[in-house]
Amino acid sequence: METKEKRAYKIVLTGGPCGGKTTGQSRLCTFFENLGWKVFRVPETATVLLSGGIKFSDLSEDEANFCGCPPIFSSHEPLWDFRVLESEDGLCTRCLALREEAYKFQENLLRTMIQIENTFFSLGESCARNCLIICDRGAMDASAFISTEKWEYMLASNNLNNVDLRDNRYNHIIHLVSAANGAEDFYSTEDHVCRSEGVETARELDYKAAAAWVGHPYFDVIDNSTDFETKICRMISSICQKLGIDVGDRLLTNSRKLKFLVRGPLPADPDFPPFQDFDVVHNYLQSNTPQLQARLRKRGQKGHWSYIHTIRKPKLRGQVVEVKTQLTHRDYINMLAQRDDSHFTIFKKRRCFLINNQYFQLDIYREPSHPRCKGLVLLETYTALDSIENILPPFLTDVVDVTGNPAYSMFNLSLKEEWNATNKFCHGLKDEATGKS
């Protein structure tokens, strides 16, 4: 393991039914315990409450259906189904009261989840060893089936906000795509006592669970483009890569980062799938060696911010390793004193969206910046697929693959000097296997 400082790394495993969360938890525990880490598993709060005797599925049969009103809860994942709160027209007084009770229950569910997680997070921070904390779903899953208005009201009533719950609370989000989406032959409800969803319902739940986390800075979607064993290895590998852990050839995967130049005017907002927009500010820091790149990132919405320190290391085993550390606001301000004056501060609008199980980040460069960045729009994604033509968003019609092109490296784009008049231009981090750039 490359990093020497003690870590408490908080991840969320989410996804639709039959996606591999249970198996993924078990494999993650074994893998990281073998590395010497302490592993905590935060149970799904809904399951904890179900085991205590709460059976809201009974309401759909015994309390709500007798009067002809739409059911309070459907049969699938009753504690997470907020669609019942979206239609109140034509309901009797009793059913309106039941819906209010359902809303209060979901609010208490969110509060309980936060308190349970906080207990595990506190124990992880005080642990003498590196600690991996695995959350079976997270706070934003509660927003999946509730209107934006009701979710915002719930947040405001509890002095919460999306940036803190989604971006600052967890280090990494892993969405394991349901077998109902791409591996239908393996989708089954027989081995799960609380699972009764059909394939179409499972797909809908899977999409809503993913959409709830769109915008998190480290959000990986692990789809069914490979066999299940490789799917689990891809999941573990994505976490190790974010932590800067060298696992050698134990988790071979062909997933790679792709970057595209988007030319021409962007489509109107309604042409995009559901998205999250962020204000992003990057600053490069001074480094003792030219082979290391260090930078700070501030990212936020509506005045709420998250802060990340990134160290980009030379290639190791064919991969460029980036070690990312979440910062407090005070640490961020203190580290800004190390800003490298040979680089401009980079300002962007970052748009995050999910389409066909592929997660994209669209970076729109803003003033003030070097003239080379004027009008620049770059699209990034990760994929293990050999063919990239079918994964690109169809509404972006003029894109060019610039993966690996140093002219589109943010490090080079931010240089104050002209490229032909500076020795700081980075042609590529040295490949230790060949000794070449």
GROMACS .gro file of C-alpha atoms in nm:
model
  437
    1MET     CA    1   0.000   0.000   0.000
    2GLU     CA    2   0.150   0.332  -0.109
    3THR     CA    3  -0.009   0.576   0.130
    4LYS     CA    4   0.137   0.578   0.483
    5GLU     CA    5  -0.119   0.796   0.657
    6LYS     CA    6  -0.407   0.633   0.838
    7ARG     CA    7  -0.727   0.648   0.631
    8ALA     CA    8  -1.096   0.622   0.710
    9TYR     CA    9  -1.255   0.573   0.369
   10LYS     CA   10  -1.634   0.587   0.349
   11ILE     CA   11  -1.806   0.423   0.051
   12VAL     CA   12  -2.170   0.365  -0.044
   13LEU     CA   13  -2.283   0.052  -0.225
   14THR     CA   14  -2.608   0.126  -0.404
   15GLY     CA   15  -2.804  -0.001  -0.703
   16GLY     CA   16  -3.124  -0.177  -0.803
   17PRO     CA   17  -3.234  -0.526  -0.701
   18CYS     CA   18  -3.003  -0.819  -0.779
   19GLY     CA   19  -2.701  -0.603  -0.857
   20GLY     CA   20  -2.449  -0.778  -0.632
   21LYS     CA   21  -2.443  -0.552  -0.323
   22THR     CA   22  -2.446  -0.841  -0.076
   23THR     CA   23  -2.168  -1.030  -0.255
   24GLY     CA   24  -1.980  -0.705  -0.311
   25GLN     CA   25  -1.980  -0.625   0.061
   26SER     CA   26  -1.845  -0.967   0.148
   27ARG     CA   27  -1.570  -0.956  -0.114
   28LEU     CA   28  -1.468  -0.603  -0.016
   29CYS     CA   29  -1.441  -0.709   0.348
   30THR     CA   30  -1.219  -1.006   0.266
   31PHE     CA   31  -0.999  -0.809   0.025
   32PHE     CA   32  -0.931  -0.512   0.255
   33GLU     CA   33  -0.896  -0.722   0.570
   34ASN     CA   34  -0.627  -0.918   0.387
   35LEU     CA   35  -0.451  -0.584   0.328
   36GLY     CA   36  -0.455  -0.521   0.704
   37TRP     CA   37  -0.747  -0.277   0.703
   38LYS     CA   38  -1.026  -0.267   0.957
   39VAL     CA   39  -1.364  -0.296   0.781
   40PHE     CA   40  -1.697  -0.172   0.915
   41ARG     CA   41  -2.028  -0.256   0.746
   42VAL     CA   42  -2.313  -0.011   0.805
   43PRO     CA   43  -2.642  -0.204   0.774
   44GLU     CA   44  -2.925  -0.078   0.555
   45THR     CA   45  -3.144   0.128   0.787
   46ALA     CA   46  -3.467   0.014   0.622
   47THR     CA   47  -3.374  -0.348   0.690
   48VAL     CA   48  -3.298  -0.266   1.054
   49LEU     CA   49  -3.641  -0.110   1.097
   50LEU     CA   50  -3.812  -0.397   0.914
   51SER     CA   51  -3.649  -0.645   1.150
   52GLY     CA   52  -3.799  -0.446   1.440
   53GLY     CA   53  -4.153  -0.520   1.328
   54ILE     CA   54  -4.237  -0.223   1.107
   55LYS     CA   55  -4.439  -0.359   0.813
   56PHE     CA   56  -4.559  -0.075   0.600
   57SER     CA   57  -4.634  -0.317   0.319
   58ASP     CA   58  -4.935  -0.420   0.530
   59LEU     CA   59  -5.081  -0.073   0.478
   60SER     CA   60  -5.115  -0.128   0.106
   61GLU     CA   61  -5.345  -0.423   0.166
   62ASP     CA   62  -5.522  -0.359   0.497
   63GLU     CA   63  -5.536   0.019   0.530
   64ALA     CA   64  -5.538   0.190   0.192
   65ASN     CA   65  -5.695  -0.031  -0.069
   66PHE     CA   66  -6.033  -0.085   0.090
   67CYS     CA   67  -6.149   0.270   0.007
   68GLY     CA   68  -6.039   0.268  -0.358
   69CYS     CA   69  -5.757   0.523  -0.314
   70PRO     CA   70  -5.415   0.443  -0.461
   71PRO     CA   71  -5.207   0.223  -0.227
   72ILE     CA   72  -4.987   0.390   0.032
   73PHE     CA   73  -4.698   0.153  -0.042
   74SER     CA   74  -4.638  -0.084  -0.328
   75SER     CA   75  -4.510  -0.436  -0.277
   76HIS     CA   76  -4.150  -0.366  -0.382
   77GLU     CA   77  -3.897  -0.210  -0.145
   78PRO     CA   78  -4.178  -0.050   0.060
   79LEU     CA   79  -3.956   0.165   0.278
   80TRP     CA   80  -3.801   0.341  -0.019
   81ASP     CA   81  -4.103   0.390  -0.245
   82PHE     CA   82  -4.183   0.762  -0.231
   83ARG     CA   83  -4.409   0.764  -0.537
   84VAL     CA   84  -4.707   0.738  -0.302
   85LEU     CA   85  -4.635   1.093  -0.185
   86GLU     CA   86  -4.661   1.244  -0.533
   87SER     CA   87  -5.037   1.227  -0.591
   88GLU     CA   88  -5.284   1.354  -0.336
   89ASP     CA   89  -5.576   1.452  -0.559
   90GLY     CA   90  -5.905   1.285  -0.483
   91LEU     CA   91  -5.791   1.108  -0.165
   92CYS     CA   92  -6.011   1.060   0.137
   93THR     CA   93  -5.920   1.226   0.467
   94ARG     CA   94  -5.793   0.901   0.617
   95CYS     CA   95  -5.561   0.829   0.324
   96LEU     CA   96  -5.424   1.184   0.335
   97ALA     CA   97  -5.340   1.126   0.702
   98LEU     CA   98  -5.170   0.798   0.614
   99ARG     CA   99  -4.961   0.973   0.352
  100GLU     CA  100  -4.853   1.231   0.608
  101GLU     CA  101  -4.760   0.943   0.839
  102ALA     CA  102  -4.561   0.785   0.555
  103TYR     CA  103  -4.373   1.110   0.495
  104LYS     CA  104  -4.287   1.143   0.865
  105PHE     CA  105  -4.165   0.784   0.868
  106GLN     CA  106  -3.932   0.850   0.573
  107GLU     CA  107  -3.802   1.162   0.745
  108ASN     CA  108  -3.728   0.961   1.059
  109LEU     CA  109  -3.569   0.692   0.843
  110LEU     CA  110  -3.326   0.951   0.706
  111ARG     CA  111  -3.248   1.082   1.054
  112THR     CA  112  -3.189   0.729   1.184
  113MET     CA  113  -2.961   0.647   0.891
  114ILE     CA  114  -2.748   0.957   0.953
  115GLN     CA  115  -2.716   0.877   1.324
  116ILE     CA  116  -2.620   0.512   1.262
  117GLU     CA  117  -2.365   0.615   0.999
  118ASN     CA  118  -2.219   0.884   1.226
  119THR     CA  119  -2.151   0.620   1.490
  120PHE     CA  120  -1.957   0.404   1.243
  121PHE     CA  121  -1.778   0.708   1.097
  122SER     CA  122  -1.663   0.818   1.443
  123LEU     CA  123  -1.533   0.470   1.522
  124GLY     CA  124  -1.355   0.458   1.188
  125GLU     CA  125  -1.184   0.793   1.245
  126SER     CA  126  -1.057   0.682   1.586
  127CYS     CA  127  -0.941   0.339   1.463
  128ALA     CA  128  -0.568   0.277   1.495
  129ARG     CA  129  -0.560   0.106   1.153
  130ASN     CA  130  -0.674   0.210   0.808
  131CYS     CA  131  -1.050   0.166   0.804
  132LEU     CA  132  -1.293   0.099   0.518
  133ILE     CA  133  -1.655   0.185   0.604
  134ILE     CA  134  -1.910   0.025   0.370
  135CYS     CA  135  -2.260   0.176   0.375
  136ASP     CA  136  -2.543  -0.038   0.242
  137ARG     CA  137  -2.710   0.251   0.059
  138GLY     CA  138  -2.664   0.611   0.168
  139ALA     CA  139  -2.853   0.928   0.246
  140MET     CA  140  -2.923   1.030  -0.114
  141ASP     CA  141  -3.101   0.700  -0.184
  142ALA     CA  142  -3.387   0.849   0.016
  143SER     CA  143  -3.434   1.114  -0.255
  144ALA     CA  144  -3.484   0.860  -0.533
  145PHE     CA  145  -3.863   0.843  -0.524
  146ILE     CA  146  -3.970   1.179  -0.387
  147SER     CA  147  -4.036   1.500  -0.575
  148THR     CA  148  -3.770   1.767  -0.569
  149GLU     CA  149  -4.004   1.995  -0.375
  150LYS     CA  150  -4.069   1.742  -0.098
  151TRP     CA  151  -3.703   1.644  -0.077
  152GLU     CA  152  -3.594   2.008  -0.049
  153TYR     CA  153  -3.859   2.062   0.219
  154MET     CA  154  -3.729   1.759   0.411
  155LEU     CA  155  -3.372   1.891   0.389
  156ALA     CA  156  -3.468   2.241   0.498
  157SER     CA  157  -3.673   2.107   0.790
  158ASN     CA  158  -3.369   1.915   0.916
  159ASN     CA  159  -3.102   2.178   0.838
  160LEU     CA  160  -2.945   1.957   0.568
  161ASN     CA  161  -2.831   2.019   0.211
  162ASN     CA  162  -2.748   1.810  -0.096
  163VAL     CA  163  -2.378   1.901  -0.111
  164ASP     CA  164  -2.311   1.782   0.243
  165LEU     CA  165  -2.523   1.466   0.213
  166ARG     CA  166  -2.399   1.366  -0.132
  167ASP     CA  167  -2.050   1.511  -0.183
  168ASN     CA  168  -1.898   1.565   0.162
  169ARG     CA  169  -2.043   1.277   0.358
  170TYR     CA  170  -1.898   0.987   0.159
  171ASN     CA  171  -1.565   0.946  -0.023
  172HIS     CA  172  -1.687   0.718  -0.300
  173ILE     CA  173  -2.017   0.592  -0.447
  174ILE     CA  174  -2.039   0.253  -0.619
  175HIS     CA  175  -2.356   0.181  -0.817
  176LEU     CA  176  -2.389  -0.189  -0.898
  177VAL     CA  177  -2.630  -0.212  -1.191
  178SER     CA  178  -2.917  -0.456  -1.146
  179ALA     CA  179  -2.900  -0.783  -1.338
  180ALA     CA  180  -3.239  -0.676  -1.477
  181ASN     CA  181  -3.046  -0.428  -1.690
  182GLY     CA  182  -2.804  -0.614  -1.915
  183ALA     CA  183  -2.794  -0.958  -1.746
  184GLU     CA  184  -3.164  -1.050  -1.747
  185ASP     CA  185  -3.095  -1.425  -1.755
  186PHE     CA  186  -2.940  -1.395  -1.409
  187TYR     CA  187  -3.210  -1.182  -1.252
  188SER     CA  188  -3.389  -1.368  -0.974
  189THR     CA  189  -3.609  -1.295  -0.672
  190GLU     CA  190  -3.585  -1.643  -0.520
  191ASP     CA  191  -3.287  -1.583  -0.292
  192HIS     CA  192  -3.406  -1.262  -0.129
  193VAL     CA  193  -3.698  -1.265   0.112
  194CYS     CA  194  -3.772  -0.893   0.062
  195ARG     CA  195  -3.742  -0.893  -0.317
  196SER     CA  196  -4.050  -0.937  -0.537
  197GLU     CA  197  -3.983  -0.691  -0.823
  198GLY     CA  198  -4.035  -0.786  -1.184
  199VAL     CA  199  -3.768  -0.704  -1.443
  200GLU     CA  200  -3.925  -0.376  -1.556
  201THR     CA  201  -3.977  -0.254  -1.200
  202ALA     CA  202  -3.620  -0.354  -1.111
  203ARG     CA  203  -3.488  -0.150  -1.405
  204GLU     CA  204  -3.687   0.152  -1.292
  205LEU     CA  205  -3.559   0.122  -0.935
  206ASP     CA  206  -3.203   0.081  -1.061
  207TYR     CA  207  -3.220   0.398  -1.269
  208LYS     CA  208  -3.371   0.601  -0.986
  209ALA     CA  209  -3.105   0.480  -0.742
  210ALA     CA  210  -2.830   0.586  -0.984
  211ALA     CA  211  -2.988   0.923  -1.063
  212ALA     CA  212  -3.001   1.008  -0.692
  213TRP     CA  213  -2.619   1.013  -0.679
  214VAL     CA  214  -2.546   1.196  -1.004
  215GLY     CA  215  -2.306   1.474  -0.919
  216HIS     CA  216  -2.091   1.300  -0.657
  217PRO     CA  217  -1.727   1.366  -0.752
  218TYR     CA  218  -1.631   0.997  -0.731
  219PHE     CA  219  -1.927   0.801  -0.863
  220ASP     CA  220  -1.857   0.472  -1.043
  221VAL     CA  221  -2.125   0.275  -1.226
  222ILE     CA  222  -2.034  -0.095  -1.246
  223ASP     CA  223  -2.249  -0.237  -1.525
  224ASN     CA  224  -2.310  -0.589  -1.655
  225SER     CA  225  -2.083  -0.569  -1.961
  226THR     CA  226  -1.865  -0.844  -1.811
  227ASP     CA  227  -1.928  -1.167  -1.620
  228PHE     CA  228  -2.017  -1.134  -1.252
  229GLU     CA  229  -1.672  -1.224  -1.117
  230THR     CA  230  -1.511  -0.955  -1.333
  231LYS     CA  231  -1.785  -0.714  -1.227
  232ILE     CA  232  -1.688  -0.759  -0.861
  233CYS     CA  233  -1.318  -0.721  -0.946
  234ARG     CA  234  -1.395  -0.398  -1.132
  235MET     CA  235  -1.573  -0.269  -0.824
  236ILE     CA  236  -1.279  -0.347  -0.593
  237SER     CA  237  -1.032  -0.209  -0.847
  238SER     CA  238  -1.217   0.122  -0.871
  239ILE     CA  239  -1.186   0.169  -0.494
  240CYS     CA  240  -0.818   0.072  -0.489
  241GLN     CA  241  -0.745   0.314  -0.771
  242LYS     CA  242  -0.906   0.604  -0.583
  243LEU     CA  243  -0.706   0.511  -0.271
  244GLY     CA  244  -0.378   0.480  -0.463
  245ILE     CA  245  -0.335   0.115  -0.364
  246ASP     CA  246  -0.119  -0.093  -0.598
  247VAL     CA  247  -0.279  -0.437  -0.627
  248GLY     CA  248  -0.052  -0.568  -0.903
  249ASP     CA  249  -0.230  -0.810  -1.135
  250ARG     CA  250  -0.482  -0.932  -0.877
  251LEU     CA  251  -0.764  -0.724  -1.021
  252LEU     CA  252  -0.694  -0.709  -1.392
  253THR     CA  253  -0.947  -0.484  -1.564
  254ASN     CA  254  -0.947  -0.301  -1.894
  255SER     CA  255  -1.148  -0.001  -1.779
  256ARG     CA  256  -0.993   0.325  -1.901
  257LYS     CA  257  -1.057   0.698  -1.888
  258LEU     CA  258  -1.168   0.865  -2.210
  259LYS     CA  259  -1.172   1.235  -2.293
  260PHE     CA  260  -1.354   1.405  -2.581
  261LEU     CA  261  -1.351   1.756  -2.722
  262VAL     CA  262  -1.705   1.882  -2.774
  263ARG     CA  263  -1.729   2.123  -3.065
  264GLY     CA  264  -2.013   2.353  -3.161
  265PRO     CA  265  -2.284   2.496  -2.936
  266LEU     CA  266  -2.421   2.272  -2.661
  267PRO     CA  267  -2.782   2.152  -2.682
  268ALA     CA  268  -3.045   2.319  -2.468
  269ASP     CA  269  -3.082   2.192  -2.111
  270PRO     CA  270  -3.407   1.997  -2.185
  271ASP     CA  271  -3.212   1.785  -2.437
  272PHE     CA  272  -2.993   1.646  -2.158
  273PRO     CA  273  -3.099   1.361  -1.928
  274PRO     CA  274  -3.141   1.461  -1.561
  275PHE     CA  275  -2.819   1.636  -1.459
  276GLN     CA  276  -2.642   1.819  -1.178
  277ASP     CA  277  -2.444   2.139  -1.242
  278PHE     CA  278  -2.153   2.247  -1.020
  279ASP     CA  279  -1.917   2.540  -0.994
  280VAL     CA  280  -1.558   2.406  -0.995
  281VAL     CA  281  -1.233   2.587  -0.914
  282HIS     CA  282  -0.890   2.423  -0.964
  283ASN     CA  283  -0.552   2.548  -0.838
  284TYR     CA  284  -0.220   2.377  -0.904
  285LEU     CA  285   0.029   2.366  -0.617
  286GLN     CA  286   0.406   2.386  -0.608
  287SER     CA  287   0.577   2.046  -0.630
  288ASN     CA  288   0.925   1.933  -0.526
  289THR     CA  289   0.959   1.710  -0.832
  290PRO     CA  290   0.838   1.767  -1.191
  291GLN     CA  291   0.708   1.411  -1.201
  292LEU     CA  292   0.439   1.490  -0.942
  293GLN     CA  293   0.138   1.711  -1.001
  294ALA     CA  294  -0.053   1.843  -0.701
  295ARG     CA  295  -0.376   2.042  -0.715
  296LEU     CA  296  -0.667   2.165  -0.507
  297ARG     CA  297  -1.029   2.151  -0.617
  298LYS     CA  298  -1.329   2.338  -0.480
  299ARG     CA  299  -1.667   2.219  -0.605
  300GLY     CA  300  -2.011   2.330  -0.497
  301GLN     CA  301  -2.374   2.421  -0.545
  302LYS     CA  302  -2.573   2.708  -0.395
  303GLY     CA  303  -2.286   2.821  -0.172
  304HIS     CA  304  -2.212   2.474  -0.027
  305TRP     CA  305  -1.864   2.340  -0.110
  306SER     CA  306  -1.650   2.027  -0.098
  307TYR     CA  307  -1.268   2.035  -0.113
  308ILE     CA  308  -1.024   1.779  -0.256
  309HIS     CA  309  -0.643   1.759  -0.264
  310THR     CA  310  -0.508   1.546  -0.552
  311ILE     CA  311  -0.156   1.416  -0.609
  312ARG     CA  312  -0.096   1.271  -0.956
  313LYS     CA  313   0.197   1.029  -0.959
  314PRO     CA  314   0.407   0.888  -1.245
  315LYS     CA  315   0.283   0.578  -1.425
  316LEU     CA  316   0.304   0.251  -1.234
  317ARG     CA  317   0.222  -0.077  -1.410
  318GLY     CA  318   0.077   0.117  -1.701
  319GLN     CA  319  -0.156   0.332  -1.488
  320VAL     CA  320  -0.134   0.690  -1.372
  321VAL     CA  321  -0.223   0.687  -1.003
  322GLU     CA  322  -0.409   0.977  -0.845
  323VAL     CA  323  -0.433   0.993  -0.465
  324LYS     CA  324  -0.724   1.209  -0.351
  325THR     CA  325  -0.785   1.340   0.000
  326GLN     CA  326  -1.096   1.519   0.121
  327LEU     CA  327  -1.020   1.847   0.302
  328THR     CA  328  -1.192   2.078   0.544
  329HIS     CA  329  -1.242   2.440   0.445
  330ARG     CA  330  -0.963   2.546   0.682
  331ASP     CA  331  -0.716   2.294   0.534
  332TYR     CA  332  -0.810   2.411   0.185
  333ILE     CA  333  -0.741   2.777   0.270
  334ASN     CA  334  -0.409   2.687   0.431
  335MET     CA  335  -0.295   2.482   0.130
  336LEU     CA  336  -0.385   2.762  -0.112
  337ALA     CA  337  -0.070   2.935   0.018
  338GLN     CA  338   0.126   2.675  -0.183
  339ARG     CA  339  -0.039   2.779  -0.512
  340ASP     CA  340   0.188   2.761  -0.817
  341ASP     CA  341   0.203   3.109  -0.973
  342SER     CA  342   0.297   2.967  -1.313
  343HIS     CA  343  -0.061   2.840  -1.352
  344PHE     CA  344  -0.391   3.021  -1.391
  345THR     CA  345  -0.674   2.929  -1.158
  346ILE     CA  346  -0.916   2.719  -1.363
  347PHE     CA  347  -1.289   2.795  -1.342
  348LYS     CA  348  -1.544   2.552  -1.484
  349LYS     CA  349  -1.907   2.462  -1.488
  350ARG     CA  350  -1.924   2.085  -1.449
  351ARG     CA  351  -2.236   1.901  -1.565
  352CYS     CA  352  -2.277   1.541  -1.445
  353PHE     CA  353  -2.529   1.305  -1.601
  354LEU     CA  354  -2.604   0.938  -1.653
  355ILE     CA  355  -2.722   0.783  -1.979
  356ASN     CA  356  -2.747   0.412  -2.067
  357ASN     CA  357  -2.556   0.317  -1.750
  358GLN     CA  358  -2.265   0.539  -1.856
  359TYR     CA  359  -2.161   0.824  -1.626
  360PHE     CA  360  -2.032   1.146  -1.788
  361GLN     CA  361  -1.874   1.470  -1.673
  362LEU     CA  362  -1.901   1.768  -1.908
  363ASP     CA  363  -1.655   2.048  -1.822
  364ILE     CA  364  -1.733   2.393  -1.960
  365TYR     CA  365  -1.434   2.626  -1.909
  366ARG     CA  366  -1.508   2.978  -1.787
  367GLU     CA  367  -1.336   3.316  -1.760
  368PRO     CA  368  -1.092   3.425  -1.633
  369SER     CA  369  -0.850   3.187  -1.801
  370HIS     CA  370  -0.590   3.171  -2.076
  371PRO     CA  371  -0.733   3.248  -2.423
  372ARG     CA  372  -0.661   2.885  -2.519
  373CYS     CA  373  -0.947   2.783  -2.288
  374LYS     CA  374  -1.207   3.019  -2.434
  375GLY     CA  375  -1.514   2.821  -2.538
  376LEU     CA  376  -1.350   2.491  -2.442
  377VAL     CA  377  -1.584   2.203  -2.355
  378LEU     CA  378  -1.447   1.858  -2.261
  379LEU     CA  379  -1.641   1.537  -2.194
  380GLU     CA  380  -1.498   1.257  -1.975
  381THR     CA  381  -1.606   0.904  -1.889
  382TYR     CA  382  -1.466   0.563  -1.792
  383THR     CA  383  -1.544   0.246  -1.985
  384ALA     CA  384  -1.431  -0.114  -2.023
  385LEU     CA  385  -1.596  -0.148  -2.366
  386ASP     CA  386  -1.381  -0.191  -2.677
  387SER     CA  387  -1.611   0.019  -2.895
  388ILE     CA  388  -1.687   0.373  -2.781
  389GLU     CA  389  -1.921   0.481  -3.061
  390ASN     CA  390  -2.233   0.348  -2.891
  391ILE     CA  391  -2.167   0.500  -2.548
  392LEU     CA  392  -2.141   0.866  -2.649
  393PRO     CA  393  -2.446   1.082  -2.573
  394PRO     CA  394  -2.649   1.101  -2.896
  395PHE     CA  395  -2.739   1.468  -2.839
  396LEU     CA  396  -2.369   1.567  -2.862
  397THR     CA  397  -2.319   1.534  -3.235
  398ASP     CA  398  -1.972   1.683  -3.288
  399VAL     CA  399  -1.713   1.524  -3.056
  400VAL     CA  400  -1.348   1.432  -3.109
  401ASP     CA  401  -1.154   1.174  -2.907
  402VAL     CA  402  -0.861   1.355  -2.742
  403THR     CA  403  -0.771   1.086  -2.486
  404GLY     CA  404  -0.401   1.117  -2.400
  405ASN     CA  405  -0.355   1.437  -2.603
  406PRO     CA  406  -0.140   1.669  -2.386
  407ALA     CA  407  -0.300   1.976  -2.548
  408TYR     CA  408  -0.615   1.896  -2.348
  409SER     CA  409  -0.446   1.825  -2.016
  410MET     CA  410  -0.575   2.067  -1.751
  411PHE     CA  411  -0.217   2.105  -1.627
  412ASN     CA  412  -0.108   2.238  -1.967
  413LEU     CA  413  -0.426   2.436  -2.030
  414SER     CA  414  -0.370   2.629  -1.706
  415LEU     CA  415  -0.009   2.732  -1.784
  416LYS     CA  416   0.031   3.111  -1.796
  417GLU     CA  417   0.318   3.106  -2.047
  418GLU     CA  418   0.272   3.017  -2.411
  419TRP     CA  419   0.348   2.651  -2.473
  420ASN     CA  420   0.631   2.725  -2.718
  421ALA     CA  421   0.797   2.954  -2.463
  422THR     CA  422   0.792   2.738  -2.150
  423ASN     CA  423   0.972   2.431  -2.023
  424LYS     CA  424   0.680   2.341  -1.796
  425PHE     CA  425   0.464   2.188  -2.071
  426CYS     CA  426   0.392   1.826  -1.975
  427HIS     CA  427   0.405   1.589  -2.273
  428GLY     CA  428   0.304   1.296  -2.053
  429LEU     CA  429   0.416   1.140  -1.728
  430LYS     CA  430   0.707   0.903  -1.776
  431ASP     CA  431   0.624   0.537  -1.831
  432GLU     CA  432   0.855   0.347  -1.595
  433ALA     CA  433   0.833   0.031  -1.804
  434THR     CA  434   0.988   0.195  -2.111
  435GLY     CA  435   1.154   0.506  -1.968
  436LYS     CA  436   0.981   0.710  -2.240
  437SER     CA  437   0.730   0.992  -2.216
   0.00000   0.00000   0.00000
